[in-house]
Short mmCIF file of the N, C-alpha and C atoms (twelve columns), coordinates in Angstrom:
data_MODEL
# 
_entry.id   MODEL 
# 
loop_
_atom_site.group_PDB 
_atom_site.id 
_atom_site.type_symbol 
_atom_site.label_atom_id 
_atom_site.label_alt_id 
_atom_site.label_comp_id 
_atom_site.label_asym_id 
_atom_site.label_seq_id 
_atom_site.Cartn_x 
_atom_site.Cartn_y 
_atom_site.Cartn_z 
_atom_site.pdbx_PDB_model_num 
ATOM 1   N N  . MET A 1   73.625 142.446 73.904  1 
ATOM 2   C CA . MET A 1   73.275 141.354 73.121  1 
ATOM 3   C C  . MET A 1   73.545 140.119 73.947  1 
ATOM 4   N N  . ALA A 2   72.519 139.376 74.296  1 
ATOM 5   C CA . ALA A 2   72.458 138.203 75.095  1 
ATOM 6   C C  . ALA A 2   72.698 136.955 74.275  1 
ATOM 7   N N  . ILE A 3   73.722 136.225 74.716  1 
ATOM 8   C CA . ILE A 3   74.019 134.891 74.003  1 
ATOM 9   C C  . ILE A 3   73.083 133.820 74.489  1 
ATOM 10  N N  . LEU A 4   72.999 133.768 75.794  1 
ATOM 11  C CA . LEU A 4   72.133 132.742 76.444  1 
ATOM 12  C C  . LEU A 4   70.737 133.286 76.677  1 
ATOM 13  N N  . PRO A 5   69.713 132.392 76.612  1 
ATOM 14  C CA . PRO A 5   68.380 132.794 76.857  1 
ATOM 15  C C  . PRO A 5   68.198 133.289 78.370  1 
ATOM 16  N N  . PRO A 6   67.228 134.127 78.529  1 
ATOM 17  C CA . PRO A 6   67.084 134.680 79.911  1 
ATOM 18  C C  . PRO A 6   66.525 133.563 80.825  1 
ATOM 19  N N  . THR A 7   66.961 133.628 82.094  1 
ATOM 20  C CA . THR A 7   66.453 132.585 83.055  1 
ATOM 21  C C  . THR A 7   64.955 132.720 83.313  1 
ATOM 22  N N  . VAL A 8   64.219 131.668 83.389  1 
ATOM 23  C CA . VAL A 8   62.913 131.662 83.706  1 
ATOM 24  C C  . VAL A 8   62.594 130.792 84.890  1 
ATOM 25  N N  . GLY A 9   61.416 131.002 85.488  1 
ATOM 26  C CA . GLY A 9   61.007 130.343 86.573  1 
ATOM 27  C C  . GLY A 9   60.271 129.033 86.270  1 
ATOM 28  N N  . PRO A 10  59.852 128.352 87.303  1 
ATOM 29  C CA . PRO A 10  59.117 127.117 87.198  1 
ATOM 30  C C  . PRO A 10  57.785 127.333 86.418  1 
ATOM 31  N N  . ARG A 11  57.183 128.402 86.699  1 
ATOM 32  C CA . ARG A 11  55.768 128.599 86.080  1 
ATOM 33  C C  . ARG A 11  55.936 128.721 84.518  1 
ATOM 34  N N  . ALA A 12  56.939 129.449 84.161  1 
ATOM 35  C CA . ALA A 12  57.160 129.517 82.721  1 
ATOM 36  C C  . ALA A 12  57.554 128.245 82.054  1 
ATOM 37  N N  . ALA A 13  58.351 127.461 82.838  1 
ATOM 38  C CA . ALA A 13  58.708 126.163 82.254  1 
ATOM 39  C C  . ALA A 13  57.523 125.219 82.205  1 
ATOM 40  N N  . LEU A 14  56.558 125.297 83.213  1 
ATOM 41  C CA . LEU A 14  55.410 124.524 83.164  1 
ATOM 42  C C  . LEU A 14  54.428 124.935 82.020  1 
ATOM 43  N N  . ARG A 15  54.349 126.243 81.817  1 
ATOM 44  C CA . ARG A 15  53.531 126.702 80.687  1 
ATOM 45  C C  . ARG A 15  54.109 126.298 79.353  1 
ATOM 46  N N  . ASP A 16  55.392 126.218 79.215  1 
ATOM 47  C CA . ASP A 16  55.981 125.789 78.016  1 
ATOM 48  C C  . ASP A 16  55.767 124.216 77.786  1 
ATOM 49  N N  . LEU A 17  55.851 123.497 78.852  1 
ATOM 50  C CA . LEU A 17  55.570 122.089 78.733  1 
ATOM 51  C C  . LEU A 17  54.115 121.834 78.362  1 
ATOM 52  N N  . THR A 18  53.154 122.520 78.964  1 
ATOM 53  C CA . THR A 18  51.726 122.264 78.633  1 
ATOM 54  C C  . THR A 18  51.530 122.713 77.194  1 
ATOM 55  N N  . ALA A 19  52.113 123.834 76.705  1 
ATOM 56  C CA . ALA A 19  51.956 124.191 75.352  1 
ATOM 57  C C  . ALA A 19  52.455 123.143 74.406  1 
ATOM 58  N N  . PHE A 20  53.637 122.477 74.760  1 
ATOM 59  C CA . PHE A 20  54.155 121.434 73.870  1 
ATOM 60  C C  . PHE A 20  53.320 120.248 73.877  1 
ATOM 61  N N  . LEU A 21  52.762 119.858 75.037  1 
ATOM 62  C CA . LEU A 21  51.942 118.703 75.126  1 
ATOM 63  C C  . LEU A 21  50.579 118.888 74.388  1 
ATOM 64  N N  . ARG A 22  50.094 120.127 74.310  1 
ATOM 65  C CA . ARG A 22  48.801 120.420 73.622  1 
ATOM 66  C C  . ARG A 22  49.013 120.185 72.093  1 
ATOM 67  N N  . GLN A 23  50.178 120.271 71.576  1 
ATOM 68  C CA . GLN A 23  50.364 120.030 70.147  1 
ATOM 69  C C  . GLN A 23  50.465 118.617 69.785  1 
ATOM 70  N N  . ARG A 24  50.537 117.686 70.865  1 
ATOM 71  C CA . ARG A 24  50.676 116.234 70.595  1 
ATOM 72  C C  . ARG A 24  49.231 115.633 70.613  1 
ATOM 73  N N  . SER A 25  49.276 114.441 69.974  1 
ATOM 74  C CA . SER A 25  47.947 113.705 69.982  1 
ATOM 75  C C  . SER A 25  47.761 113.073 71.397  1 
ATOM 76  N N  . ARG A 26  46.607 112.636 71.692  1 
ATOM 77  C CA . ARG A 26  46.113 112.106 72.938  1 
ATOM 78  C C  . ARG A 26  46.954 110.801 73.261  1 
ATOM 79  N N  . GLU A 27  47.229 109.974 72.252  1 
ATOM 80  C CA . GLU A 27  48.010 108.758 72.420  1 
ATOM 81  C C  . GLU A 27  49.411 109.000 72.887  1 
ATOM 82  N N  . GLN A 28  50.072 110.033 72.232  1 
ATOM 83  C CA . GLN A 28  51.356 110.404 72.504  1 
ATOM 84  C C  . GLN A 28  51.486 110.926 74.010  1 
ATOM 85  N N  . VAL A 29  50.526 111.731 74.407  1 
ATOM 86  C CA . VAL A 29  50.561 112.270 75.876  1 
ATOM 87  C C  . VAL A 29  50.343 111.083 76.806  1 
ATOM 88  N N  . LEU A 30  49.444 110.196 76.479  1 
ATOM 89  C CA . LEU A 30  49.180 109.006 77.399  1 
ATOM 90  C C  . LEU A 30  50.471 108.103 77.436  1 
ATOM 91  N N  . ALA A 31  51.105 107.875 76.298  1 
ATOM 92  C CA . ALA A 31  52.289 107.078 76.305  1 
ATOM 93  C C  . ALA A 31  53.426 107.742 77.098  1 
ATOM 94  N N  . ALA A 32  53.559 109.053 76.985  1 
ATOM 95  C CA . ALA A 32  54.512 109.797 77.724  1 
ATOM 96  C C  . ALA A 32  54.246 109.692 79.253  1 
ATOM 97  N N  . MET A 33  53.002 109.838 79.635  1 
ATOM 98  C CA . MET A 33  52.590 109.778 81.059  1 
ATOM 99  C C  . MET A 33  52.900 108.347 81.565  1 
ATOM 100 N N  . MET A 34  52.585 107.336 80.809  1 
ATOM 101 C CA . MET A 34  52.832 106.016 81.231  1 
ATOM 102 C C  . MET A 34  54.385 105.671 81.442  1 
ATOM 103 N N  . ALA A 35  55.164 106.168 80.518  1 
ATOM 104 C CA . ALA A 35  56.624 106.072 80.518  1 
ATOM 105 C C  . ALA A 35  57.119 106.799 81.774  1 
ATOM 106 N N  . VAL A 36  56.684 107.988 82.069  1 
ATOM 107 C CA . VAL A 36  57.072 108.632 83.401  1 
ATOM 108 C C  . VAL A 36  56.690 107.880 84.522  1 
ATOM 109 N N  . LEU A 37  55.415 107.342 84.528  1 
ATOM 110 C CA . LEU A 37  54.831 106.620 85.721  1 
ATOM 111 C C  . LEU A 37  55.669 105.322 85.903  1 
ATOM 112 N N  . VAL A 38  55.983 104.616 84.825  1 
ATOM 113 C CA . VAL A 38  56.783 103.331 85.057  1 
ATOM 114 C C  . VAL A 38  58.134 103.747 85.661  1 
ATOM 115 N N  . THR A 39  58.779 104.771 85.150  1 
ATOM 116 C CA . THR A 39  60.103 105.196 85.625  1 
ATOM 117 C C  . THR A 39  60.043 105.534 87.145  1 
ATOM 118 N N  . ILE A 40  59.016 106.223 87.510  1 
ATOM 119 C CA . ILE A 40  58.787 106.734 88.907  1 
ATOM 120 C C  . ILE A 40  58.644 105.443 89.756  1 
ATOM 121 N N  . ILE A 41  57.834 104.455 89.357  1 
ATOM 122 C CA . ILE A 41  57.591 103.274 90.142  1 
ATOM 123 C C  . ILE A 41  58.889 102.494 90.288  1 
ATOM 124 N N  . ILE A 42  59.659 102.410 89.206  1 
ATOM 125 C CA . ILE A 42  60.914 101.677 89.401  1 
ATOM 126 C C  . ILE A 42  61.810 102.367 90.374  1 
ATOM 127 N N  . LEU A 43  61.982 103.700 90.299  1 
ATOM 128 C CA . LEU A 43  62.766 104.375 91.225  1 
ATOM 129 C C  . LEU A 43  62.338 104.189 92.677  1 
ATOM 130 N N  . ILE A 44  60.974 104.272 92.869  1 
ATOM 131 C CA . ILE A 44  60.514 104.092 94.270  1 
ATOM 132 C C  . ILE A 44  60.745 102.600 94.746  1 
ATOM 133 N N  . ILE A 45  60.680 101.699 93.870  1 
ATOM 134 C CA . ILE A 45  60.955 100.313 94.290  1 
ATOM 135 C C  . ILE A 45  62.468 100.223 94.692  1 
ATOM 136 N N  . PHE A 46  63.323 100.854 93.935  1 
ATOM 137 C CA . PHE A 46  64.776 100.825 94.338  1 
ATOM 138 C C  . PHE A 46  65.028 101.441 95.661  1 
ATOM 139 N N  . PHE A 47  64.404 102.571 95.915  1 
ATOM 140 C CA . PHE A 47  64.571 103.296 97.147  1 
ATOM 141 C C  . PHE A 47  64.024 102.471 98.293  1 
ATOM 142 N N  . VAL A 48  62.833 101.809 98.169  1 
ATOM 143 C CA . VAL A 48  62.224 101.082 99.220  1 
ATOM 144 C C  . VAL A 48  63.059 99.839  99.400  1 
ATOM 145 N N  . ASP A 49  63.544 99.132  98.397  1 
ATOM 146 C CA . ASP A 49  64.257 97.892  98.581  1 
ATOM 147 C C  . ASP A 49  65.602 98.138  99.153  1 
ATOM 148 N N  . SER A 50  66.180 99.322  99.062  1 
ATOM 149 C CA . SER A 50  67.494 99.562  99.619  1 
ATOM 150 C C  . SER A 50  67.381 99.659  101.084 1 
ATOM 151 N N  . LYS A 51  66.206 99.885  101.714 1 
ATOM 152 C CA . LYS A 51  66.071 99.976  103.080 1 
ATOM 153 C C  . LYS A 51  65.729 98.665  103.775 1 
ATOM 154 N N  . ILE A 52  65.442 97.562  103.019 1 
ATOM 155 C CA . ILE A 52  64.990 96.334  103.575 1 
ATOM 156 C C  . ILE A 52  66.186 95.455  103.721 1 
ATOM 157 N N  . ASN A 53  66.333 94.818  104.933 1 
ATOM 158 C CA . ASN A 53  67.419 93.731  105.171 1 
ATOM 159 C C  . ASN A 53  68.769 94.266  104.892 1 
ATOM 160 N N  . THR A 54  69.117 95.452  105.190 1 
ATOM 161 C CA . THR A 54  70.483 95.971  104.943 1 
ATOM 162 C C  . THR A 54  71.358 95.954  106.261 1 
ATOM 163 N N  . ALA A 55  70.719 95.959  107.418 1 
ATOM 164 C CA . ALA A 55  71.535 95.872  108.584 1 
ATOM 165 C C  . ALA A 55  71.814 94.399  108.986 1 
ATOM 166 N N  . PRO A 56  72.967 94.186  109.462 1 
ATOM 167 C CA . PRO A 56  73.266 92.744  109.927 1 
ATOM 168 C C  . PRO A 56  72.410 92.450  111.191 1 
ATOM 169 N N  . PRO A 57  72.151 91.186  111.303 1 
ATOM 170 C CA . PRO A 57  71.251 90.845  112.515 1 
ATOM 171 C C  . PRO A 57  72.033 91.059  113.732 1 
ATOM 172 N N  . PRO A 58  71.344 91.252  114.907 1 
ATOM 173 C CA . PRO A 58  72.030 91.417  116.130 1 
ATOM 174 C C  . PRO A 58  72.844 90.157  116.564 1 
ATOM 175 N N  . GLN A 59  74.004 90.349  117.071 1 
ATOM 176 C CA . GLN A 59  74.961 89.290  117.394 1 
ATOM 177 C C  . GLN A 59  75.141 89.280  118.882 1 
ATOM 178 N N  . ILE A 60  74.875 88.077  119.482 1 
ATOM 179 C CA . ILE A 60  75.103 88.044  120.927 1 
ATOM 180 C C  . ILE A 60  76.583 87.567  121.167 1 
ATOM 181 N N  . VAL A 61  77.137 88.377  122.176 1 
ATOM 182 C CA . VAL A 61  78.490 88.041  122.545 1 
ATOM 183 C C  . VAL A 61  78.489 87.669  124.012 1 
ATOM 184 N N  . TYR A 62  79.047 86.485  124.291 1 
ATOM 185 C CA . TYR A 62  79.082 86.124  125.739 1 
ATOM 186 C C  . TYR A 62  80.476 86.408  126.264 1 
ATOM 187 N N  . VAL A 63  80.452 86.976  127.450 1 
ATOM 188 C CA . VAL A 63  81.771 87.370  128.033 1 
ATOM 189 C C  . VAL A 63  81.977 86.545  129.384 1 
ATOM 190 N N  . GLU A 64  83.079 85.975  129.531 1 
ATOM 191 C CA . GLU A 64  83.403 85.177  130.628 1 
ATOM 192 C C  . GLU A 64  83.972 86.067  131.763 1 
ATOM 193 N N  . ASN A 65  83.364 86.012  132.913 1 
ATOM 194 C CA . ASN A 65  83.760 86.849  134.057 1 
ATOM 195 C C  . ASN A 65  84.805 86.013  134.964 1 
ATOM 196 N N  . TYR A 66  86.009 86.604  135.047 1 
ATOM 197 C CA . TYR A 66  87.123 85.952  135.801 1 
ATOM 198 C C  . TYR A 66  87.235 86.825  137.092 1 
ATOM 199 N N  . PRO A 67  87.680 86.141  138.191 1 
ATOM 200 C CA . PRO A 67  87.897 86.775  139.456 1 
ATOM 201 C C  . PRO A 67  89.225 87.663  139.271 1 
ATOM 202 N N  . ALA A 68  89.267 88.759  139.968 1 
ATOM 203 C CA . ALA A 68  90.346 89.661  139.818 1 
ATOM 204 C C  . ALA A 68  91.627 89.212  140.388 1 
ATOM 205 N N  . ASN A 69  91.572 88.271  141.333 1 
ATOM 206 C CA . ASN A 69  92.768 87.765  141.956 1 
ATOM 207 C C  . ASN A 69  93.323 86.454  141.373 1 
ATOM 208 N N  . ARG A 70  93.159 86.269  140.071 1 
ATOM 209 C CA . ARG A 70  93.691 85.106  139.317 1 
ATOM 210 C C  . ARG A 70  95.283 85.187  139.261 1 
ATOM 211 N N  . THR A 71  95.884 84.078  139.287 1 
ATOM 212 C CA . THR A 71  97.327 84.084  139.173 1 
ATOM 213 C C  . THR A 71  97.679 84.018  137.640 1 
ATOM 214 N N  . ASP A 72  98.991 84.286  137.393 1 
ATOM 215 C CA . ASP A 72  99.487 84.227  136.039 1 
ATOM 216 C C  . ASP A 72  99.320 82.797  135.483 1 
ATOM 217 N N  . ASP A 73  99.631 81.843  136.393 1 
ATOM 218 C CA . ASP A 73  99.527 80.405  135.937 1 
ATOM 219 C C  . ASP A 73  98.081 80.018  135.451 1 
ATOM 220 N N  . GLN A 74  97.108 80.498  136.232 1 
ATOM 221 C CA . GLN A 74  95.727 80.276  135.868 1 
ATOM 222 C C  . GLN A 74  95.353 80.841  134.570 1 
ATOM 223 N N  . ILE A 75  95.861 82.073  134.329 1 
ATOM 224 C CA . ILE A 75  95.613 82.723  133.046 1 
ATOM 225 C C  . ILE A 75  96.257 82.028  131.921 1 
ATOM 226 N N  . LYS A 76  97.509 81.584  132.113 1 
ATOM 227 C CA . LYS A 76  98.156 80.890  130.997 1 
ATOM 228 C C  . LYS A 76  97.452 79.511  130.727 1 
ATOM 229 N N  . ALA A 77  96.928 78.881  131.766 1 
ATOM 230 C CA . ALA A 77  96.284 77.561  131.599 1 
ATOM 231 C C  . ALA A 77  94.960 77.824  130.800 1 
ATOM 232 N N  . ASP A 78  94.218 78.909  131.170 1 
ATOM 233 C CA . ASP A 78  93.010 79.164  130.443 1 
ATOM 234 C C  . ASP A 78  93.289 79.571  128.999 1 
ATOM 235 N N  . GLN A 79  94.396 80.235  128.721 1 
ATOM 236 C CA . GLN A 79  94.764 80.697  127.378 1 
ATOM 237 C C  . GLN A 79  95.174 79.356  126.548 1 
ATOM 238 N N  . GLN A 80  95.817 78.370  127.212 1 
ATOM 239 C CA . GLN A 80  96.207 77.261  126.491 1 
ATOM 240 C C  . GLN A 80  95.067 76.394  126.189 1 
ATOM 241 N N  . LYS A 81  94.141 76.288  127.136 1 
ATOM 242 C CA . LYS A 81  92.854 75.548  126.916 1 
ATOM 243 C C  . LYS A 81  92.047 76.149  125.788 1 
ATOM 244 N N  . ASP A 82  91.888 77.497  125.764 1 
ATOM 245 C CA . ASP A 82  91.255 78.133  124.648 1 
ATOM 246 C C  . ASP A 82  91.909 77.879  123.335 1 
ATOM 247 N N  . ALA A 83  93.251 77.958  123.273 1 
ATOM 248 C CA . ALA A 83  93.921 77.743  122.066 1 
ATOM 249 C C  . ALA A 83  93.790 76.276  121.518 1 
ATOM 250 N N  . GLU A 84  93.746 75.370  122.374 1 
ATOM 251 C CA . GLU A 84  93.510 73.957  122.007 1 
ATOM 252 C C  . GLU A 84  92.141 73.842  121.456 1 
ATOM 253 N N  . ALA A 85  91.130 74.456  122.042 1 
ATOM 254 C CA . ALA A 85  89.761 74.333  121.533 1 
ATOM 255 C C  . ALA A 85  89.673 75.064  120.178 1 
ATOM 256 N N  . ARG A 86  90.415 76.116  119.977 1 
ATOM 257 C CA . ARG A 86  90.363 76.846  118.658 1 
ATOM 258 C C  . ARG A 86  91.094 75.957  117.584 1 
ATOM 259 N N  . HIS A 87  92.166 75.296  118.004 1 
ATOM 260 C CA . HIS A 87  92.881 74.453  117.006 1 
ATOM 261 C C  . HIS A 87  91.989 73.237  116.670 1 
ATOM 262 N N  . LYS A 88  91.304 72.723  117.577 1 
ATOM 263 C CA . LYS A 88  90.288 71.571  117.346 1 
ATOM 264 C C  . LYS A 88  89.272 72.053  116.358 1 
ATOM 265 N N  . ALA A 89  88.688 73.216  116.540 1 
ATOM 266 C CA . ALA A 89  87.628 73.742  115.755 1 
ATOM 267 C C  . ALA A 89  88.171 73.917  114.366 1 
ATOM 268 N N  . GLU A 90  89.384 74.487  114.242 1 
ATOM 269 C CA . GLU A 90  89.985 74.775  112.924 1 
ATOM 270 C C  . GLU A 90  90.226 73.451  112.139 1 
ATOM 271 N N  . ALA A 91  90.702 72.446  112.881 1 
ATOM 272 C CA . ALA A 91  90.939 71.137  112.223 1 
ATOM 273 C C  . ALA A 91  89.667 70.472  111.783 1 
ATOM 274 N N  . GLU A 92  88.593 70.605  112.552 1 
ATOM 275 C CA . GLU A 92  87.347 70.072  112.069 1 
ATOM 276 C C  . GLU A 92  86.742 70.792  110.838 1 
ATOM 277 N N  . LYS A 93  86.919 72.092  110.889 1 
ATOM 278 C CA . LYS A 93  86.466 72.905  109.710 1 
ATOM 279 C C  . LYS A 93  87.238 72.477  108.467 1 
ATOM 280 N N  . ARG A 94  88.647 72.341  108.689 1 
ATOM 281 C CA . ARG A 94  89.450 71.896  107.584 1 
ATOM 282 C C  . ARG A 94  89.086 70.485  107.044 1 
ATOM 283 N N  . ARG A 95  88.717 69.573  107.936 1 
ATOM 284 C CA . ARG A 95  88.265 68.222  107.612 1 
ATOM 285 C C  . ARG A 95  86.919 68.274  106.795 1 
ATOM 286 N N  . GLN A 96  86.099 69.163  107.180 1 
ATOM 287 C CA . GLN A 96  84.712 69.338  106.474 1 
ATOM 288 C C  . GLN A 96  85.051 69.847  105.093 1 
ATOM 289 N N  . PHE A 97  85.875 70.828  104.961 1 
ATOM 290 C CA . PHE A 97  86.182 71.351  103.609 1 
ATOM 291 C C  . PHE A 97  86.935 70.311  102.734 1 
ATOM 292 N N  . GLN A 98  87.733 69.489  103.293 1 
ATOM 293 C CA . GLN A 98  88.384 68.475  102.454 1 
ATOM 294 C C  . GLN A 98  87.436 67.369  102.107 1 
ATOM 295 N N  . GLU A 99  86.403 67.136  102.962 1 
ATOM 296 C CA . GLU A 99  85.362 66.112  102.536 1 
ATOM 297 C C  . GLU A 99  84.513 66.770  101.417 1 
ATOM 298 N N  . LEU A 100 84.233 68.072  101.513 1 
ATOM 299 C CA . LEU A 100 83.481 68.651  100.336 1 
ATOM 300 C C  . LEU A 100 84.344 68.613  99.127  1 
ATOM 301 N N  . GLU A 101 85.611 68.866  99.226  1 
ATOM 302 C CA . GLU A 101 86.583 68.801  98.165  1 
ATOM 303 C C  . GLU A 101 86.473 67.433  97.442  1 
ATOM 304 N N  . LYS A 102 86.537 66.422  98.170  1 
ATOM 305 C CA . LYS A 102 86.483 65.110  97.647  1 
ATOM 306 C C  . LYS A 102 85.137 64.761  96.988  1 
ATOM 307 N N  . LYS A 103 84.112 65.275  97.664  1 
ATOM 308 C CA . LYS A 103 82.722 64.989  97.204  1 
ATOM 309 C C  . LYS A 103 82.486 65.621  95.786  1 
ATOM 310 N N  . PHE A 104 83.044 66.850  95.649  1 
ATOM 311 C CA . PHE A 104 82.737 67.612  94.364  1 
ATOM 312 C C  . PHE A 104 83.884 67.555  93.319  1 
ATOM 313 N N  . GLY A 105 85.020 66.822  93.730  1 
ATOM 314 C CA . GLY A 105 86.120 66.671  92.890  1 
ATOM 315 C C  . GLY A 105 86.908 67.918  92.631  1 
ATOM 316 N N  . ILE A 106 87.002 68.759  93.556  1 
ATOM 317 C CA . ILE A 106 87.705 69.992  93.483  1 
ATOM 318 C C  . ILE A 106 89.259 69.709  93.849  1 
ATOM 319 N N  . GLU A 107 90.133 70.210  93.074  1 
ATOM 320 C CA . GLU A 107 91.585 69.967  93.454  1 
ATOM 321 C C  . GLU A 107 92.331 71.219  93.685  1 
# 
């Protein structure tokens, strides 16, 4: 005594679907086809759109080439010069944000 129905193949399922659709009116079949078509189109658009502009653009990184025989004093001087430039850039960025804050009245 089987509780579950026997497993069937795709051909039997297709025959069952066509028999069901034959019992429906022409308008119901057309509406069902249009509903399925719209759903497929929306899914295709989602899959295609997910592939567009997802990778970040290439970024150019410049590397400074130093001579191998630099002294420690030269290295420290270069690091100090770079730190000063970084602090100036941060201060300028902070000034620009404060200017925007005043302009828009943000506190």
